[in-house]
PDB file of C-alpha atoms in Angstrom:
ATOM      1  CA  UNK A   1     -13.615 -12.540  27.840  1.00 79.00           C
ATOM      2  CA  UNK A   2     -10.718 -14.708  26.586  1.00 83.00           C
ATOM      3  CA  UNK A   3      -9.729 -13.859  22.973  1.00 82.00           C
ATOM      4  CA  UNK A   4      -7.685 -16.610  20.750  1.00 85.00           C
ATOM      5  CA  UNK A   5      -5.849 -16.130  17.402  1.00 84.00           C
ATOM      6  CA  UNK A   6      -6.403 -18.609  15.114  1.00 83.00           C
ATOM      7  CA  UNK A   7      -5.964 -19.023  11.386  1.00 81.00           C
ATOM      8  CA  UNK A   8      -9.749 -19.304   9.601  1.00 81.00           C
ATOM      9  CA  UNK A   9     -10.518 -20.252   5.908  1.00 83.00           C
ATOM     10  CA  UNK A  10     -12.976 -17.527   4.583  1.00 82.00           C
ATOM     11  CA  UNK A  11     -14.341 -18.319   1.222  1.00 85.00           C
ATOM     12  CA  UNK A  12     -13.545 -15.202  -1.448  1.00 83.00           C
ATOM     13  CA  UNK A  13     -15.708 -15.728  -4.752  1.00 84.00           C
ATOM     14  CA  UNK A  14     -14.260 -14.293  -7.981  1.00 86.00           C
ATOM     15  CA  UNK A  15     -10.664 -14.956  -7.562  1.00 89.00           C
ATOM     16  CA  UNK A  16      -8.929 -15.457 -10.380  1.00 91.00           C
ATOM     17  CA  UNK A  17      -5.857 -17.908 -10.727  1.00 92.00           C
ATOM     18  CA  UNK A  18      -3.926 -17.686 -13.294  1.00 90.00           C
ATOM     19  CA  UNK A  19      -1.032 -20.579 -13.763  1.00 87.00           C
ATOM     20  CA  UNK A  20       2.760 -19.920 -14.617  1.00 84.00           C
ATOM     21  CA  UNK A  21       3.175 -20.597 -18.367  1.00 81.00           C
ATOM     22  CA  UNK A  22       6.504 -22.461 -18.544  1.00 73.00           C
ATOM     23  CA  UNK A  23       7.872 -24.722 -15.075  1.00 67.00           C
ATOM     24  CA  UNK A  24       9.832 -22.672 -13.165  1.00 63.00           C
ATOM     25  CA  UNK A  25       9.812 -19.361 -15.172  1.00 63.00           C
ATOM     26  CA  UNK A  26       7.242 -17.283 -13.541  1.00 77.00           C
ATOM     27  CA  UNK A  27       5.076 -16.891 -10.397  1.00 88.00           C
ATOM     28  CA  UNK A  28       1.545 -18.198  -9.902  1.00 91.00           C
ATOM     29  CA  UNK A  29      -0.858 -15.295  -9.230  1.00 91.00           C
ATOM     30  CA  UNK A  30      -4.345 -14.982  -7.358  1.00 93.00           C
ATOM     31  CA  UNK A  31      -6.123 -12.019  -7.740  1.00 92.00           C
ATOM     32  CA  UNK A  32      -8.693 -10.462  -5.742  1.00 90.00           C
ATOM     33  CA  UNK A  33      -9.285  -7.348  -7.512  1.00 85.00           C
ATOM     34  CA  UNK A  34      -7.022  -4.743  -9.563  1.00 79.00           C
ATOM     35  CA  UNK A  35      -5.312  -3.944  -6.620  1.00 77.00           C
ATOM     36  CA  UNK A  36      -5.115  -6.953  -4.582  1.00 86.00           C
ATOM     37  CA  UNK A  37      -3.279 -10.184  -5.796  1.00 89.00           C
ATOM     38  CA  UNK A  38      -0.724 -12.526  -4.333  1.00 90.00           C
ATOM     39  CA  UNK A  39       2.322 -14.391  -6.128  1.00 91.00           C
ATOM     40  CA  UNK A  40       4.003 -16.960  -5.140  1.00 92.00           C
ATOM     41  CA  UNK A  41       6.559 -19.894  -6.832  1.00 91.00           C
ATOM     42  CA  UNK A  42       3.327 -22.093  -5.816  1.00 91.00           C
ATOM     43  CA  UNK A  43       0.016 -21.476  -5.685  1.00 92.00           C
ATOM     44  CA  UNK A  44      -0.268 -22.053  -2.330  1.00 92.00           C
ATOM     45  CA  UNK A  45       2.640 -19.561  -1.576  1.00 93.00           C
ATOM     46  CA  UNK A  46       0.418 -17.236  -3.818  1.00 92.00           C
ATOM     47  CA  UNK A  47      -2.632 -17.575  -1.826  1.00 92.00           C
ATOM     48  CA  UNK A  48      -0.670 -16.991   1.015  1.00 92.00           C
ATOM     49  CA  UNK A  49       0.835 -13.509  -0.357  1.00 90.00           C
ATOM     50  CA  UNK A  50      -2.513 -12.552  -1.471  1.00 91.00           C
ATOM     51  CA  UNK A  51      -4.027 -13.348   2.481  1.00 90.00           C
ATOM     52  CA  UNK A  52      -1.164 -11.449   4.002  1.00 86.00           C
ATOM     53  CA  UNK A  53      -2.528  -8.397   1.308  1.00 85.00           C
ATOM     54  CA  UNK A  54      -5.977  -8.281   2.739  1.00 87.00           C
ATOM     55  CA  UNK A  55      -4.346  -7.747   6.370  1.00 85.00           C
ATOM     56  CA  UNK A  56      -2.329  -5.430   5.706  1.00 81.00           C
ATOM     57  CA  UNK A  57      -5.546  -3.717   3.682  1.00 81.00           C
ATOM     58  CA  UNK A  58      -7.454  -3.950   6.559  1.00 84.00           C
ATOM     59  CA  UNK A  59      -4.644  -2.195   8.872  1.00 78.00           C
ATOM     60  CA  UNK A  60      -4.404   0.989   6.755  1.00 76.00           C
ATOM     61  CA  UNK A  61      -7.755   1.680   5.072  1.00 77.00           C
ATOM     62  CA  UNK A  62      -8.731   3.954   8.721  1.00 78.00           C
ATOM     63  CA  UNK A  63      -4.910   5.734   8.369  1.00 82.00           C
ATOM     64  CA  UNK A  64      -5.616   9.366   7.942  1.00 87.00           C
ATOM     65  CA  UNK A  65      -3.120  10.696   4.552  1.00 92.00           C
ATOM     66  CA  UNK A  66      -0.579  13.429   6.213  1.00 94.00           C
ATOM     67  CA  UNK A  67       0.147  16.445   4.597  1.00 96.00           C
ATOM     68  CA  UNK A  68       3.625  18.724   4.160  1.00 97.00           C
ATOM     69  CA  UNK A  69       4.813  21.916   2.370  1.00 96.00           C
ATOM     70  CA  UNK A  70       8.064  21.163   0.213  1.00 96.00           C
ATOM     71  CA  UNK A  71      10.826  23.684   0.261  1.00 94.00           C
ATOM     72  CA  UNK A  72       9.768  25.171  -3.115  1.00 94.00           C
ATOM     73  CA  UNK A  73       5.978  25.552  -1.887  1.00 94.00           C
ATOM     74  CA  UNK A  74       4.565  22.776  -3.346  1.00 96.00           C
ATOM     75  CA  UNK A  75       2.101  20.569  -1.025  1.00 97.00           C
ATOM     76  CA  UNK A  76       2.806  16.748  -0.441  1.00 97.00           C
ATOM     77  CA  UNK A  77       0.414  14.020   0.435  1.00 96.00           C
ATOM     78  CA  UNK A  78       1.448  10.703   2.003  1.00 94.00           C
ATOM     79  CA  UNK A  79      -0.940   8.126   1.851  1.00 92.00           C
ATOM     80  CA  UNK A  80      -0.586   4.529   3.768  1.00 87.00           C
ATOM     81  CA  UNK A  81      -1.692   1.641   0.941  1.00 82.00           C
ATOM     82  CA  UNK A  82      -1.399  -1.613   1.101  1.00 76.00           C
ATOM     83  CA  UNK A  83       1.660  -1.944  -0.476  1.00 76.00           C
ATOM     84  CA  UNK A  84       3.260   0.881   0.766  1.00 82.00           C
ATOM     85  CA  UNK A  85       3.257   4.317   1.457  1.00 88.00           C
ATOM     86  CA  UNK A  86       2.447   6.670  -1.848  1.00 91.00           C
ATOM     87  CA  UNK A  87       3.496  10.478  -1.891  1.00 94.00           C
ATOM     88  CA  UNK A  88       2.134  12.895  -4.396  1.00 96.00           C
ATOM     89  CA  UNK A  89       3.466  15.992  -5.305  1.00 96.00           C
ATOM     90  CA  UNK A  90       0.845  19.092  -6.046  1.00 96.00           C
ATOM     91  CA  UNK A  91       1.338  22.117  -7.726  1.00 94.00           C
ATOM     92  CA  UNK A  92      -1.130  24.766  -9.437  1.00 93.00           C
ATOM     93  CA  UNK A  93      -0.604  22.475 -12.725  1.00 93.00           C
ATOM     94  CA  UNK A  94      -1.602  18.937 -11.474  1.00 95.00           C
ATOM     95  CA  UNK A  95      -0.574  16.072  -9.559  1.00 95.00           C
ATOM     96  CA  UNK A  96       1.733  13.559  -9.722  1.00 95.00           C
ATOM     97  CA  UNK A  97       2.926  10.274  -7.714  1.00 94.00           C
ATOM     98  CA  UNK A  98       6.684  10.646  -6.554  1.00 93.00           C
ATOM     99  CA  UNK A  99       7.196   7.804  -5.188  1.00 89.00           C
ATOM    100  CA  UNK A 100       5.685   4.738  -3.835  1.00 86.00           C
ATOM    101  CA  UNK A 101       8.045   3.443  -0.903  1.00 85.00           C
ATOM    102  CA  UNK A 102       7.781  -0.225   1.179  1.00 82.00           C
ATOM    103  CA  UNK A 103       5.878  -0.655   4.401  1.00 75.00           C
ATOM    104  CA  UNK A 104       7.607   0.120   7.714  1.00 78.00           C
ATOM    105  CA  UNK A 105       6.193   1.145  10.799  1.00 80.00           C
ATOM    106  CA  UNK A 106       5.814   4.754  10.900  1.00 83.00           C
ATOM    107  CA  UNK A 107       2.826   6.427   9.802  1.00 84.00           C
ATOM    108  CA  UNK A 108       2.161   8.808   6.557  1.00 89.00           C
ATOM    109  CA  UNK A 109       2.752  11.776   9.360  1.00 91.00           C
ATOM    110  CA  UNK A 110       6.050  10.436  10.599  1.00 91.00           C
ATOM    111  CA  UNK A 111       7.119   9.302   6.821  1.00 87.00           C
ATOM    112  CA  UNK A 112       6.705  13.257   5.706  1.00 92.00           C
ATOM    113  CA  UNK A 113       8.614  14.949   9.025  1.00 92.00           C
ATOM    114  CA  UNK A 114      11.405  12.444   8.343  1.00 91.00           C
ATOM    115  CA  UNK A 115      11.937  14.609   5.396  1.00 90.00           C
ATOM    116  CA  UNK A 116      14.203  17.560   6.195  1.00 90.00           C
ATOM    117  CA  UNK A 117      12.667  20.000   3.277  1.00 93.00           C
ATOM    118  CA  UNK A 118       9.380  18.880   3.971  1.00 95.00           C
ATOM    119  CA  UNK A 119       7.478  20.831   6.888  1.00 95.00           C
ATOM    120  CA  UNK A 120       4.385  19.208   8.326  1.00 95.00           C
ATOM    121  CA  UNK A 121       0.939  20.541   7.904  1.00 95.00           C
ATOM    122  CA  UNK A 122      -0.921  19.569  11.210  1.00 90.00           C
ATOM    123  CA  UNK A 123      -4.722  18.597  10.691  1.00 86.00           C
ATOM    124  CA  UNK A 124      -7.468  20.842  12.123  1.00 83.00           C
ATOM    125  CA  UNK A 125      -9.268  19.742  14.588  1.00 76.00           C
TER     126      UNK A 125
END
């Protein structure tokens, strides 16, 4: 079988487009959903931003989240996104996001044993 990559134009319904409101002072936006949106100086550099988006989206919604104990006992969970990669921290009184850091390639798993206070929880099997 012979396999070929080639652009494609997929129609999306409901996106919204929503137009800079003075020349040159803001980006033109597409959205998709809450989430998902492009921006770009035009709006076919926005449309572009919001294509690259749903690729990416489609590359990490199968990533399993990876999981570490922090020096002072509280758990962390790394989770791949779209836009990046989001840690929480969790304690006995809640959760909370600690950071939200760009896209490279390693995975949630290699993010979290990059950190030198954080030590990996392996998943069961």
């Amino acid at each position: 079988m012979s396999v070929s990559v080639e652009t494609v134009s997929i129609p999306l319904p409901n996106i919204a487009v929503q137009r800079p409101s003075r020349v040159g002072s803001e980006l033109w936006r597409v959205t998709l959903s809450r989430f998902m949106f492009g921006r770009g100086k035009t709006l076919k550099a926005a449309k572009a931003e919001l294509a690259r988006q749903i690729a990416v989206a489609t590359e990490t919604v199968n990533v399993e989240p990876a999981f570490a104990r922090d020096d002072d006992g509280s758990l962390i969970v790394a989770i791949d996104r779209p836009w990046g990669v989001e840690e929480y921290r969790i304690t006995d009184d809640g959760f909370k996001n600690v950071g939200t850091y760009d896209r490279d390639t390693r995975t949630p798993a290699e993010w979290l044993a990059a950190t030198h206070h954080y030590t990996p929880v392996p998943p069961r099997r």
